[in-house]
Short mmCIF file of C-alpha atoms (C1' of nucleotides) in Angstrom, two decimals:
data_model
loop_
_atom_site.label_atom_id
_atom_site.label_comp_id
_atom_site.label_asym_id
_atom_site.label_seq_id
_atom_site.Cartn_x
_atom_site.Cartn_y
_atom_site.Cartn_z
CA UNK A 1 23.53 0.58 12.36
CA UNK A 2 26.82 2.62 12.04
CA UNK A 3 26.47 5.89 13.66
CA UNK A 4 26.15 8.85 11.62
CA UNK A 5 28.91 10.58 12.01
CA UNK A 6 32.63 9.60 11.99
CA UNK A 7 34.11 9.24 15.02
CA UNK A 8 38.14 9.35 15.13
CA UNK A 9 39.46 6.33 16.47
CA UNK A 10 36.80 3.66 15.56
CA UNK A 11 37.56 0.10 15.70
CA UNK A 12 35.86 -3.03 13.92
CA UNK A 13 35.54 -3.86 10.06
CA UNK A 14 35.22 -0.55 8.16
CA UNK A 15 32.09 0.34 6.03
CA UNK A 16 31.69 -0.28 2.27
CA UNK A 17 29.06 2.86 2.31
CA UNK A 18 27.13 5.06 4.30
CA UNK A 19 23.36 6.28 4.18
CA UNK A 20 24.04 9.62 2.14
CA UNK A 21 25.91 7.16 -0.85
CA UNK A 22 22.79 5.29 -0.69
CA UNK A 23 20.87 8.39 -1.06
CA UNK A 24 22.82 9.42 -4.37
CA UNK A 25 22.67 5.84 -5.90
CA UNK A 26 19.19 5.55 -5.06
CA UNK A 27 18.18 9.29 -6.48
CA UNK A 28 20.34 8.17 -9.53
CA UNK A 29 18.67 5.02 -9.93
CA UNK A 30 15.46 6.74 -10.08
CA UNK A 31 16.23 9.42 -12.34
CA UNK A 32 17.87 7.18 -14.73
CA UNK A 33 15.42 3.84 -14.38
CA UNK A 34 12.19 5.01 -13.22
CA UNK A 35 11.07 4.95 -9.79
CA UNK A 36 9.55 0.95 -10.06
CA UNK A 37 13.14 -0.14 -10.73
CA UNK A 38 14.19 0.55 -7.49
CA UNK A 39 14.51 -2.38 -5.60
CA UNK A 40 17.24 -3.16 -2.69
CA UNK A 41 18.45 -6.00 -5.26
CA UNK A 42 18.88 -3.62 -7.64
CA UNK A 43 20.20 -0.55 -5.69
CA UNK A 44 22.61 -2.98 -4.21
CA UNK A 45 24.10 -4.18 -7.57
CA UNK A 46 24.35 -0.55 -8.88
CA UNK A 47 26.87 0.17 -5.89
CA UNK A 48 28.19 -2.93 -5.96
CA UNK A 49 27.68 -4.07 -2.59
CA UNK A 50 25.76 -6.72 -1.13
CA UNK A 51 21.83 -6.65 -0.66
CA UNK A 52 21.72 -6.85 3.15
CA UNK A 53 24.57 -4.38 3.60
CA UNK A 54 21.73 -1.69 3.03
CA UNK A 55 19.83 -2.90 5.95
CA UNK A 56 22.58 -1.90 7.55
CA UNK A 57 22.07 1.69 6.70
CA UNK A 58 18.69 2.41 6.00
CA UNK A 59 16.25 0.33 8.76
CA UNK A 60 13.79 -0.27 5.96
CA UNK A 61 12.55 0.54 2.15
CA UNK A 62 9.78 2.83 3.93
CA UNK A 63 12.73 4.62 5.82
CA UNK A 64 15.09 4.77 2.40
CA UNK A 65 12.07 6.50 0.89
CA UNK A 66 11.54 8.67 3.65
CA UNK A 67 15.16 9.83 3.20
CA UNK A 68 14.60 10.53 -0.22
CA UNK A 69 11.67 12.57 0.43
CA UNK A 70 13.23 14.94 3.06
CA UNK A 71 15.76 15.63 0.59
CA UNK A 72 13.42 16.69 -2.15
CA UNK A 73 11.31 18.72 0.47
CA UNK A 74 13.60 21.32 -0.05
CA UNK A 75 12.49 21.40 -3.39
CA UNK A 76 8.57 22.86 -2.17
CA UNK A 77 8.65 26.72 -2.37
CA UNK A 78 9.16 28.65 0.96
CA UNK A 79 6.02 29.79 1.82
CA UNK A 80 5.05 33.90 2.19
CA UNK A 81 4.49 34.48 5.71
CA UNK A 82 2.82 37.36 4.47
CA UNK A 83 -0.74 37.71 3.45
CA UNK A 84 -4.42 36.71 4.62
CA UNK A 85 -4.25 33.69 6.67
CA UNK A 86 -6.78 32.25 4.94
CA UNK A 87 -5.12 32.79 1.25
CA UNK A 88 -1.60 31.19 2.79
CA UNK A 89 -3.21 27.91 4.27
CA UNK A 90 -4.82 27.22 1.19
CA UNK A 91 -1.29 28.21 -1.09
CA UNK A 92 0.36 26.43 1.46
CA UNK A 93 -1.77 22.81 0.67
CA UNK A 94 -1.51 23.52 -2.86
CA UNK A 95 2.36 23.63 -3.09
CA UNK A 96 2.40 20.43 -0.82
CA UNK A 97 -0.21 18.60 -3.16
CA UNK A 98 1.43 19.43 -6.08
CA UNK A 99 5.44 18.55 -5.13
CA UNK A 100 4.34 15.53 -3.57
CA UNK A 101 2.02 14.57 -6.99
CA UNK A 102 4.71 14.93 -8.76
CA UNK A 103 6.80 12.24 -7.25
CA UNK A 104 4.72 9.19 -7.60
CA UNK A 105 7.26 7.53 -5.25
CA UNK A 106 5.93 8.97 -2.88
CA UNK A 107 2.96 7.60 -2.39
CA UNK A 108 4.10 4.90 -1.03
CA UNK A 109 5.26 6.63 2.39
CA UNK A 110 2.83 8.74 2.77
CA UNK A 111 0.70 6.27 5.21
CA UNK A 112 3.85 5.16 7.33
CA UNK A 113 3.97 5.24 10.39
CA UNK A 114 5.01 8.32 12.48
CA UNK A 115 4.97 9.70 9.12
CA UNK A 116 5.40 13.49 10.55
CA UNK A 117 8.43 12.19 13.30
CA UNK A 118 10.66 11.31 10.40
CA UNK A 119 10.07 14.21 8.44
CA UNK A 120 13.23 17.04 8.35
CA UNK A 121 13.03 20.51 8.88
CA UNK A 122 12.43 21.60 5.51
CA UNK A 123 9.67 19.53 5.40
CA UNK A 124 8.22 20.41 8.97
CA UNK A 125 9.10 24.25 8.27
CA UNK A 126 5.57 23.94 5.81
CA UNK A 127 3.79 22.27 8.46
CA UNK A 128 4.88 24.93 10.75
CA UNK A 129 3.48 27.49 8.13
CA UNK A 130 0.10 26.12 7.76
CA UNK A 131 -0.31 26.05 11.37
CA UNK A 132 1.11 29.73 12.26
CA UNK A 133 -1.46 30.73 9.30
CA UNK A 134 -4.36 28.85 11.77
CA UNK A 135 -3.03 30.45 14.73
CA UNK A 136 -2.78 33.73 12.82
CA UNK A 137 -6.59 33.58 12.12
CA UNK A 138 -7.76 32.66 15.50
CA UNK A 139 -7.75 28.95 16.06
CA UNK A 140 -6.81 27.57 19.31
CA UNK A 141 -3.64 25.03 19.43
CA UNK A 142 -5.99 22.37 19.28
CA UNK A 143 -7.95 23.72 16.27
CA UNK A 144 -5.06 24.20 14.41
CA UNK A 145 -3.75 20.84 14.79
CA UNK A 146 -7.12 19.65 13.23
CA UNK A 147 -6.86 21.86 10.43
CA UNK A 148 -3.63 19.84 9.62
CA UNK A 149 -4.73 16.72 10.22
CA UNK A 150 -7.94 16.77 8.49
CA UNK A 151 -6.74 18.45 5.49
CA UNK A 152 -3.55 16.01 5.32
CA UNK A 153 -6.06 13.21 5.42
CA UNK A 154 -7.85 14.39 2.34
CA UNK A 155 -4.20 15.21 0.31
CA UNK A 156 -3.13 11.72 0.97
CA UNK A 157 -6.48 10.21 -0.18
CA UNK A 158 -6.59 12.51 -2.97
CA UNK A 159 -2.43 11.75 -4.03
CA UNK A 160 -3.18 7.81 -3.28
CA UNK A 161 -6.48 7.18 -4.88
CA UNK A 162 -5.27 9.39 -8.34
CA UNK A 163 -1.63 7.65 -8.04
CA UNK A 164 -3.39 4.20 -8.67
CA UNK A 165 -5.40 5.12 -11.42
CA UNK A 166 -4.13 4.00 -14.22
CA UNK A 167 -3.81 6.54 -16.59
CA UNK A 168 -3.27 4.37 -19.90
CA UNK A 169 -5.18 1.33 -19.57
CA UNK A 170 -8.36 2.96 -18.53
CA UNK A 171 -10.28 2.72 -15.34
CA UNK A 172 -12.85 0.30 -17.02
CA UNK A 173 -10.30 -2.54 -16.96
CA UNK A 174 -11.49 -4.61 -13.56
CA UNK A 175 -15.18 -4.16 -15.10
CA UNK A 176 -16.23 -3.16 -17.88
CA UNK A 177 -20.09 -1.60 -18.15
CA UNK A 178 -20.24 0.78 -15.31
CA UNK A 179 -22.73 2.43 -16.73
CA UNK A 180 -24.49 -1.02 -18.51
CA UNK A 181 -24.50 -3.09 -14.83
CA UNK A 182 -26.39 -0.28 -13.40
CA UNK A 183 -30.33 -0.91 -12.05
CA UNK A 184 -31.51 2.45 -13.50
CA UNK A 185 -34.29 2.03 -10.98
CA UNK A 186 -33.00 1.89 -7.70
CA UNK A 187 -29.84 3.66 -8.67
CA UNK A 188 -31.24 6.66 -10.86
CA UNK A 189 -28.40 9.20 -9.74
CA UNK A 190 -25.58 6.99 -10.91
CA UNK A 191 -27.58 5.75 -14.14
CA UNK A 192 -27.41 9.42 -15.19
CA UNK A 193 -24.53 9.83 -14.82
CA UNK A 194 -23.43 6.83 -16.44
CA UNK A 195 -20.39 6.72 -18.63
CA UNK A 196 -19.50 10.49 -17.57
CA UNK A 197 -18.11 9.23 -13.78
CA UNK A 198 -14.67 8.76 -15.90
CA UNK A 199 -14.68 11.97 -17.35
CA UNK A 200 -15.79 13.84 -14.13
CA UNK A 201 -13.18 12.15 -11.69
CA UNK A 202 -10.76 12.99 -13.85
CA UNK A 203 -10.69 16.60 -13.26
CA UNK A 204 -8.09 18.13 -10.72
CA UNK A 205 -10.17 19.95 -8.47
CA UNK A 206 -7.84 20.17 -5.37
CA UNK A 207 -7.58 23.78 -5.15
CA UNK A 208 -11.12 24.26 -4.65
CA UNK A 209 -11.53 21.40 -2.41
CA UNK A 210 -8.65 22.48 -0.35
CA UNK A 211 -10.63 26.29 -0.41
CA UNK A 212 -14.25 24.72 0.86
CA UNK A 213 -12.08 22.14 3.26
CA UNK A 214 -10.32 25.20 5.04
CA UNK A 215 -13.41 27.81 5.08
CA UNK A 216 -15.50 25.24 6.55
CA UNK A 217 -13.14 23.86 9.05
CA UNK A 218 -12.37 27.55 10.14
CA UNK A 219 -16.17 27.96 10.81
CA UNK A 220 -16.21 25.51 12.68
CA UNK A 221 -13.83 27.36 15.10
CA UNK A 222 -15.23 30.28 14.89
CA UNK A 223 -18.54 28.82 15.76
CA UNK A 224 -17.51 27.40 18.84
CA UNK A 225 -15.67 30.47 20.26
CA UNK B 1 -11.59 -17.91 -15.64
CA UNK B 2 -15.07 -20.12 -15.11
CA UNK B 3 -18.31 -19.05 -15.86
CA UNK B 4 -20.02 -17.29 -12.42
CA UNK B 5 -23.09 -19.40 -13.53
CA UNK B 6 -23.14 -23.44 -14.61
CA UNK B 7 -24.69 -24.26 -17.66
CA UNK B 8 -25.57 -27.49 -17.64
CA UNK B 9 -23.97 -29.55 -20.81
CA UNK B 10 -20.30 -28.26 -19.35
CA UNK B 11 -17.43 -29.70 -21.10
CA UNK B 12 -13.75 -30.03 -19.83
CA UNK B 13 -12.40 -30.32 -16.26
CA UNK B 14 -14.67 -30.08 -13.92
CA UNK B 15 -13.66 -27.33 -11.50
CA UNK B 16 -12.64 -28.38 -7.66
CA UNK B 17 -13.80 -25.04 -6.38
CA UNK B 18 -15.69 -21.56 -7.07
CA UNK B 19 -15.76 -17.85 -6.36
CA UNK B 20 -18.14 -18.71 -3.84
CA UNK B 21 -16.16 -21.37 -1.71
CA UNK B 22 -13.48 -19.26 -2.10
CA UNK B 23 -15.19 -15.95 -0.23
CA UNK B 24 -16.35 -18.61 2.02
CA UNK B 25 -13.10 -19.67 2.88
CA UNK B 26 -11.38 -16.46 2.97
CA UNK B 27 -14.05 -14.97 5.67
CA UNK B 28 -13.48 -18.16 7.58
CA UNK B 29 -9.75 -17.80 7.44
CA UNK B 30 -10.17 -13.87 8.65
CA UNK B 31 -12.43 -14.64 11.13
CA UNK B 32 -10.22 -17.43 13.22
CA UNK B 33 -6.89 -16.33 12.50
CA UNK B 34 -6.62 -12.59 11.42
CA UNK B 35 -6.86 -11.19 8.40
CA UNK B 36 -2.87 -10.71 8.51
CA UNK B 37 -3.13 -14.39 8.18
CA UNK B 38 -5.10 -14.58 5.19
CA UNK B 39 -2.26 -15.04 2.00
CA UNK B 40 -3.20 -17.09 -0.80
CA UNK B 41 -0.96 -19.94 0.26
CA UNK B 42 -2.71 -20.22 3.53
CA UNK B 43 -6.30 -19.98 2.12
CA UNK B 44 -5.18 -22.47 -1.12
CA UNK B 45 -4.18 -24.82 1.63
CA UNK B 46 -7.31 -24.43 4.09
CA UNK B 47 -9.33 -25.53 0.50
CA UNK B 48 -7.29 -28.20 0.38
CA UNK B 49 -6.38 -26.97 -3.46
CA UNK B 50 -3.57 -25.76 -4.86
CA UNK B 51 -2.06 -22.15 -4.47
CA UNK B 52 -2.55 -21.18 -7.93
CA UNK B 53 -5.76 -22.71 -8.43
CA UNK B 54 -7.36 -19.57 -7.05
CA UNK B 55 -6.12 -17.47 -10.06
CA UNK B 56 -8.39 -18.82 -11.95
CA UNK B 57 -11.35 -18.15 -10.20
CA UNK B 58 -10.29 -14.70 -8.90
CA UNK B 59 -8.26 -11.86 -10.70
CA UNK B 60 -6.25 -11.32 -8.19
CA UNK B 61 -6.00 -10.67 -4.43
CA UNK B 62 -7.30 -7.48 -4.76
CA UNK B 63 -10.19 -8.63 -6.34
CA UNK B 64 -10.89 -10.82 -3.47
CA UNK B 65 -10.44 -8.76 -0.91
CA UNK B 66 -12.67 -6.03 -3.11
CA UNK B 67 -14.99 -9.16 -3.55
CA UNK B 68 -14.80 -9.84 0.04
CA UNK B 69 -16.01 -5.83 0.88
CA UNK B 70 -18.72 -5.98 -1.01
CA UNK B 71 -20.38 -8.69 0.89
CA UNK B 72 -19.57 -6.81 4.14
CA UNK B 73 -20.95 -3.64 2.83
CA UNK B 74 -24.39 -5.20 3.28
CA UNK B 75 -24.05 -3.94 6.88
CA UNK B 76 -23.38 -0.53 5.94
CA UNK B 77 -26.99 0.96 7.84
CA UNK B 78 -29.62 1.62 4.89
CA UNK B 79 -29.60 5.26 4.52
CA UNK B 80 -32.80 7.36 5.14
CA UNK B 81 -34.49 8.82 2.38
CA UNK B 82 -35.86 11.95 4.61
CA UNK B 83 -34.90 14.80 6.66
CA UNK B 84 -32.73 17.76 5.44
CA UNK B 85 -30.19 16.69 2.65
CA UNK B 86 -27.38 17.88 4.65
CA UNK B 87 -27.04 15.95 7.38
CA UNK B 88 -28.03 13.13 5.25
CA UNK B 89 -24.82 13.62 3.57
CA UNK B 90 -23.10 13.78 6.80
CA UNK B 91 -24.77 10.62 8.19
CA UNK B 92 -24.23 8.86 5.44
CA UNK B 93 -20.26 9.30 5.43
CA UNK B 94 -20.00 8.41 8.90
CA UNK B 95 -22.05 5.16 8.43
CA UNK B 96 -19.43 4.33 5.40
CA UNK B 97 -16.41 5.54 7.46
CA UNK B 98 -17.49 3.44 10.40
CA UNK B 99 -18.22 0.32 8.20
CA UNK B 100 -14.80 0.59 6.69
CA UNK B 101 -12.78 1.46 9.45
CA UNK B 102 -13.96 -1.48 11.43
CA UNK B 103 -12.44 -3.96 8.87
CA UNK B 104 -8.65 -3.40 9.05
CA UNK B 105 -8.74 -5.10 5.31
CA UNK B 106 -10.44 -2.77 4.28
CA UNK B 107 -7.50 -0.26 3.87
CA UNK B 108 -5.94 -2.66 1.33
CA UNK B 109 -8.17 -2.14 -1.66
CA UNK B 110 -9.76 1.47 -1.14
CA UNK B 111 -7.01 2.68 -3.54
CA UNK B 112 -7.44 -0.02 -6.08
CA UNK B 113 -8.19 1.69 -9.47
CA UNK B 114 -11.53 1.24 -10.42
CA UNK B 115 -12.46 0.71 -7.15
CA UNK B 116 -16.01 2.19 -7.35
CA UNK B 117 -16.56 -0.08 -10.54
CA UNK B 118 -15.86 -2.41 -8.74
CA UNK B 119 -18.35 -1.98 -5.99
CA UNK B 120 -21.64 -4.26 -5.40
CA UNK B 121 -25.04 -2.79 -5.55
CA UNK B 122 -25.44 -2.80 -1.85
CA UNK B 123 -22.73 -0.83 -1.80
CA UNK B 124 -23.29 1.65 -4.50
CA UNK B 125 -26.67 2.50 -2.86
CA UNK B 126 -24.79 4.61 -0.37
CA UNK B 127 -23.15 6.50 -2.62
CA UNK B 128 -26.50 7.11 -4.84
CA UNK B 129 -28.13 8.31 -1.53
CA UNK B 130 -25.10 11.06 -1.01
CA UNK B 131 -25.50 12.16 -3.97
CA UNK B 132 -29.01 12.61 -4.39
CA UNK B 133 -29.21 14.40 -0.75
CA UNK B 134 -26.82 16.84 -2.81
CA UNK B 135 -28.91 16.98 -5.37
CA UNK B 136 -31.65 18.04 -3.54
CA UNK B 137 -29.95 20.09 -1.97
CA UNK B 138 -29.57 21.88 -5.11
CA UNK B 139 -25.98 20.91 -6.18
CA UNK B 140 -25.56 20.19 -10.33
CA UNK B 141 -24.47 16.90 -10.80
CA UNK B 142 -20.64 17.86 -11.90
CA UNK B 143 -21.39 19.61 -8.13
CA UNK B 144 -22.77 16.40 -6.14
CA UNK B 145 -19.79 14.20 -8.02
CA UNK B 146 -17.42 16.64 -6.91
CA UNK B 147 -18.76 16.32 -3.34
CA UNK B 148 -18.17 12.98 -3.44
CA UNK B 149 -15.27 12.26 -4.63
CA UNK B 150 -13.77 15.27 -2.27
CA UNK B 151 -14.97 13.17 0.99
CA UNK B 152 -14.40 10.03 -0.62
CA UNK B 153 -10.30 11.09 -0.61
CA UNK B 154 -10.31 12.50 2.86
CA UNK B 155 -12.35 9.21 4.37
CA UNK B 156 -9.50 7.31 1.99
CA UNK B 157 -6.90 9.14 3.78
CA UNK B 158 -8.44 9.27 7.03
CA UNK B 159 -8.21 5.67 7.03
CA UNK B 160 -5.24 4.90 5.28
CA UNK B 161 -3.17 6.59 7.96
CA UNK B 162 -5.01 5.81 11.15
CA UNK B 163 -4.98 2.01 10.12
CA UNK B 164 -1.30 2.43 9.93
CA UNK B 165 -0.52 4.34 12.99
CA UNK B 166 0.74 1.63 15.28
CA UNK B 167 -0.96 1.12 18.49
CA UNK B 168 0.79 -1.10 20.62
CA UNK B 169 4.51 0.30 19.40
CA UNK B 170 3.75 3.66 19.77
CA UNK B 171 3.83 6.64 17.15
CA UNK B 172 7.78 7.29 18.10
CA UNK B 173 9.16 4.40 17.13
CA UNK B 174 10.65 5.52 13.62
CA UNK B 175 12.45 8.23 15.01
CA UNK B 176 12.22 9.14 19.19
CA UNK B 177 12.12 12.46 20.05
CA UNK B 178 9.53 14.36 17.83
CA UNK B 179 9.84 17.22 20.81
CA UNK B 180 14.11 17.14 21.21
CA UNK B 181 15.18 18.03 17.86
CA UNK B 182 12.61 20.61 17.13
CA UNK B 183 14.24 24.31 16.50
CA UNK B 184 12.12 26.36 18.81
CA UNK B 185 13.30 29.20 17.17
CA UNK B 186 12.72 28.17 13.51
CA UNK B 187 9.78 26.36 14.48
CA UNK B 188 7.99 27.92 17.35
CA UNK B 189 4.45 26.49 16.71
CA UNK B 190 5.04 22.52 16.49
CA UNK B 191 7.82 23.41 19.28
CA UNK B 192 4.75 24.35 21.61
CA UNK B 193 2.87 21.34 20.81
CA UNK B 194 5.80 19.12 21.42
CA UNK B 195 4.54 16.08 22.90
CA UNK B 196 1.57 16.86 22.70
CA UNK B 197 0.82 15.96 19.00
CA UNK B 198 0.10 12.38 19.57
CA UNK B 199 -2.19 13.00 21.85
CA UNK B 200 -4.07 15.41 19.53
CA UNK B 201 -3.30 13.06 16.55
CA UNK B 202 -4.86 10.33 18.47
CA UNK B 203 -8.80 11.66 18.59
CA UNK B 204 -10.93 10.79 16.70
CA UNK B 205 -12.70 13.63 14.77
CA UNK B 206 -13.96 12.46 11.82
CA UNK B 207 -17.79 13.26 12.08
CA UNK B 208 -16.95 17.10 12.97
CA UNK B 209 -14.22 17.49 9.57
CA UNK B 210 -16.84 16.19 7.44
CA UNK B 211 -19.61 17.97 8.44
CA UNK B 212 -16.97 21.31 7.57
CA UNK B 213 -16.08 19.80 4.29
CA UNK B 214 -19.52 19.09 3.74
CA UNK B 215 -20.21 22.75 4.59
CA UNK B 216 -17.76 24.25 2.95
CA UNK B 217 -18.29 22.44 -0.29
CA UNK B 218 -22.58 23.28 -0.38
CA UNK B 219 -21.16 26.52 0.42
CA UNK B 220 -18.86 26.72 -2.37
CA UNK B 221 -21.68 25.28 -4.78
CA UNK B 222 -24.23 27.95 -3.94
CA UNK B 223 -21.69 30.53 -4.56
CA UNK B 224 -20.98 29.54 -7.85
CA UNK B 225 -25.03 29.72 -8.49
"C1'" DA C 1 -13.13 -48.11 -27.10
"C1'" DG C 2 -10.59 -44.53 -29.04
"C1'" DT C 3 -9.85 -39.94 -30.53
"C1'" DT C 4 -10.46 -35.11 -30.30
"C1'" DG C 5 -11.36 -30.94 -28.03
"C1'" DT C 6 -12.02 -28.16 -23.98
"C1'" DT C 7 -11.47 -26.58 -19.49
"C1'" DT C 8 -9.30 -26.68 -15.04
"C1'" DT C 9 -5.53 -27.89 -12.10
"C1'" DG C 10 -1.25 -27.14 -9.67
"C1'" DG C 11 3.88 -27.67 -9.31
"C1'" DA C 12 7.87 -25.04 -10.63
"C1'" DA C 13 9.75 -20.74 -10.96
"C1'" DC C 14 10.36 -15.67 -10.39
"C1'" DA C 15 10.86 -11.09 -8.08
"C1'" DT C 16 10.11 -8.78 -4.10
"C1'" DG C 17 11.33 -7.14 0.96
"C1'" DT C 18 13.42 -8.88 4.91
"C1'" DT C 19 15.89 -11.65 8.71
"C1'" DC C 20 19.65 -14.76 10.38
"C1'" DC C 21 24.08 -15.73 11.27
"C1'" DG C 22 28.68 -17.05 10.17
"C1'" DA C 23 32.64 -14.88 8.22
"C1'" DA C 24 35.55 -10.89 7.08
"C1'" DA C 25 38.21 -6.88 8.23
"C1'" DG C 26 39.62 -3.77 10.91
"C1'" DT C 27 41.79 -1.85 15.99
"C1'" DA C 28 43.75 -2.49 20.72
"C1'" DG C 29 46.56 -4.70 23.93
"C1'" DC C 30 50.47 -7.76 24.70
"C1'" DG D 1 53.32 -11.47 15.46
"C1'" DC D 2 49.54 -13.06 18.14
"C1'" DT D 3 45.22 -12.90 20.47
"C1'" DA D 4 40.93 -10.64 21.73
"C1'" DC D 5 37.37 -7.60 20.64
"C1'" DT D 6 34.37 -4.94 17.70
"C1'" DT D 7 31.95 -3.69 13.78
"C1'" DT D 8 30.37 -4.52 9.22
"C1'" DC D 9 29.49 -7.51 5.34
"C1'" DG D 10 26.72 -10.50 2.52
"C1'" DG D 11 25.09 -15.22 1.04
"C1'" DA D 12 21.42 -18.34 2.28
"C1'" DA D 13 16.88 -18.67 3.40
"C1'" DC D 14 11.98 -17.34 4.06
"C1'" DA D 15 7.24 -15.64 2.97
"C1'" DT D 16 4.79 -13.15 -0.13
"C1'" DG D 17 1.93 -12.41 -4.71
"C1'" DT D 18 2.02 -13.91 -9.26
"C1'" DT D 19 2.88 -16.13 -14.04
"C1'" DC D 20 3.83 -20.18 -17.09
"C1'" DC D 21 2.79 -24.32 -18.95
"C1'" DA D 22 2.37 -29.25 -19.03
"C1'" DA D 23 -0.65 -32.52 -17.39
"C1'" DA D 24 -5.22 -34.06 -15.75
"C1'" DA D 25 -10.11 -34.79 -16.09
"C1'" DC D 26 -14.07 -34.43 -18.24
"C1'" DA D 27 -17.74 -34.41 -22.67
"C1'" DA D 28 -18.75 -35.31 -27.38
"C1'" DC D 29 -18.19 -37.64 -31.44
"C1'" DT D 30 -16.93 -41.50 -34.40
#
DNA sequence: AGTTGTTTTGGAACATGTTCCGAAAGTAGC
DNA sequence: GCTACTTTCGGAACATGTTCCAAAACAACT
């Protein structure tokens, strides 16, 4: 792995390309191609370099991504540090939700590993928000951190589980009959509901969600105070 | 793809295998040697059949390992029918969390689309008992759907990440120093944790978070009444 | 027995991310 | 110019899930 910077007198076989060119080809790549068109093959023939040169740049596809992501962190508004606390931990989630929604690439980091250690500052400075909000309202360092947590749990369930289901082809492709399979008897909730589950699960409700999430989890604290 | 029954006047090829030897297999192959170790290669060969063979019994791996979960989810504990729908709901997500989080598999298919269609009756009793404890507690259905789905993301996510925090390696493998380049000044909160987010990170507080989003959401509901 | 039709099988092939390791392309010292 | 050292490059190779399609193995019918 070259070193980041460029120091002066350096000896050994000079580099064809550096991580930020990878960055650019990559973000190009996407823009133009779609996001499932980028594969290291492919990245690698669109700057003209070899395939394993990248892995001499970028540790891993997870870490490329992760790159990518900082960079379009910037991109989530700067949040008001004005304001209840209350009303900026939930605005705070919603801008998150929706920036990383909109990048369906990015589902596919949002599990990694020591996810938060490779974030960047832009990124971290909304973490940092959400948790001086907590603070702000009266949870302890250790309540605050749960507030995160918790509530990142649920946006990456809620981002991963809607980011795999297919919009076009239907949800009734692996089995058809949801509603016909269904022992009306012993499952009488789900029978009535039936054929609306679709219909109903398709709904963005986050806002909400993120709204009871955050008044019941700062209950909570204030309950045990 | 075969018939899951056998009629009896059958005509062409007999097959060399089923659905059934295949699950059979496949738990076999997870219980000696991992479930890292079960790939379709491995498992053709421990049948003694080809590698492709199993396409034609089984959609895909997915669908196996989705196949696979709804045998296990005959463990999940049978919910009870009585005692105040709230903590039902509550007990009744930590029995599912528990269930899943034991199988490390697990966290390979909860994302698949159509996943609940794709569930088993044993399975999909646990979801008709949340939502009828919501329903009795007086939630519409829209209301108990909503409920469920909400949880369902945050036990998706929940899982999702833990299962791929790393262990053995460590959280700080990606990128050491989550504590040395922190900005205290530009970010004085997650400066004062420091080091001590994995440690937080690392507990396990599932049971209290949904109990608040459970909360929070009945809350939510009766408001809207 | 031979032909026809039907169903299943499985080897070859493909695209993917990734690792290995020998070779290339520089600088430093002589 | 020559050698030694250092750093990067990139083709070959591997394991993975998956698709294609020609052949195999059976039943039914003549």
């Amino acid at each position: 792995m070259p070193p980041t910077d460029a120091p002066r007198g350096r000896t050994g076989r000079p580099p064809v390309t550096s991580r930020a060119d990878i960055l650019v080809a990559a973000r190009r790549l996407i823009d133009r191609d779609g996001w499932e068109k980028l594969t290291v093959r492919r990245l690698a023939a669109e700057m003209g370099i070899g395939a394993t040169t990248l892995y001499h740049h970028v540790r891993d596809k997870e870490d490329l991504l992760l790159l990518l992501l900082n960079e379009y962190a910037d991109r989530i508004p700067r949040p008001p540090a004005a304001g209840e606390p209350r009303e900026r931990i939930v605005a705070g989630w919603v801008a998150i939700h929706d920036t990383l929604g909109a990048w369906p690439w990015a589902a596919e980091v949002l599990t990694v590993d020591g996810f938060l250690t490779g974030l960047g500052d832009s990124a971290l400075v909304q973490v940092e928000a959400i948790l001086a909000a907590a603070a702000e309202h009266g949870c302890s360092q250790e309540e605050a951190v749960d507030l995160f947590r918790n509530i990142w749990y649920f946006t990456v369930g809620e981002i991963l589980v809607r980011a795999r289901s297919g919009g076009a082809r239907g949800a009734d492709e692996r089995r058809d009959g949801f509603l016909a399979g269904i022992d009306a008897a012993a499952l009488p909730r789900l029978a009535a509901i039936g054929d609306r589950w679709p219909g109903l699960s398709a709904r963005d409700t986050y806002p909400d969600a993120v709204r009871a999430f955050v008044d019941g989890l700062l209950a909570q604290a204030e309950g045990r105070s």
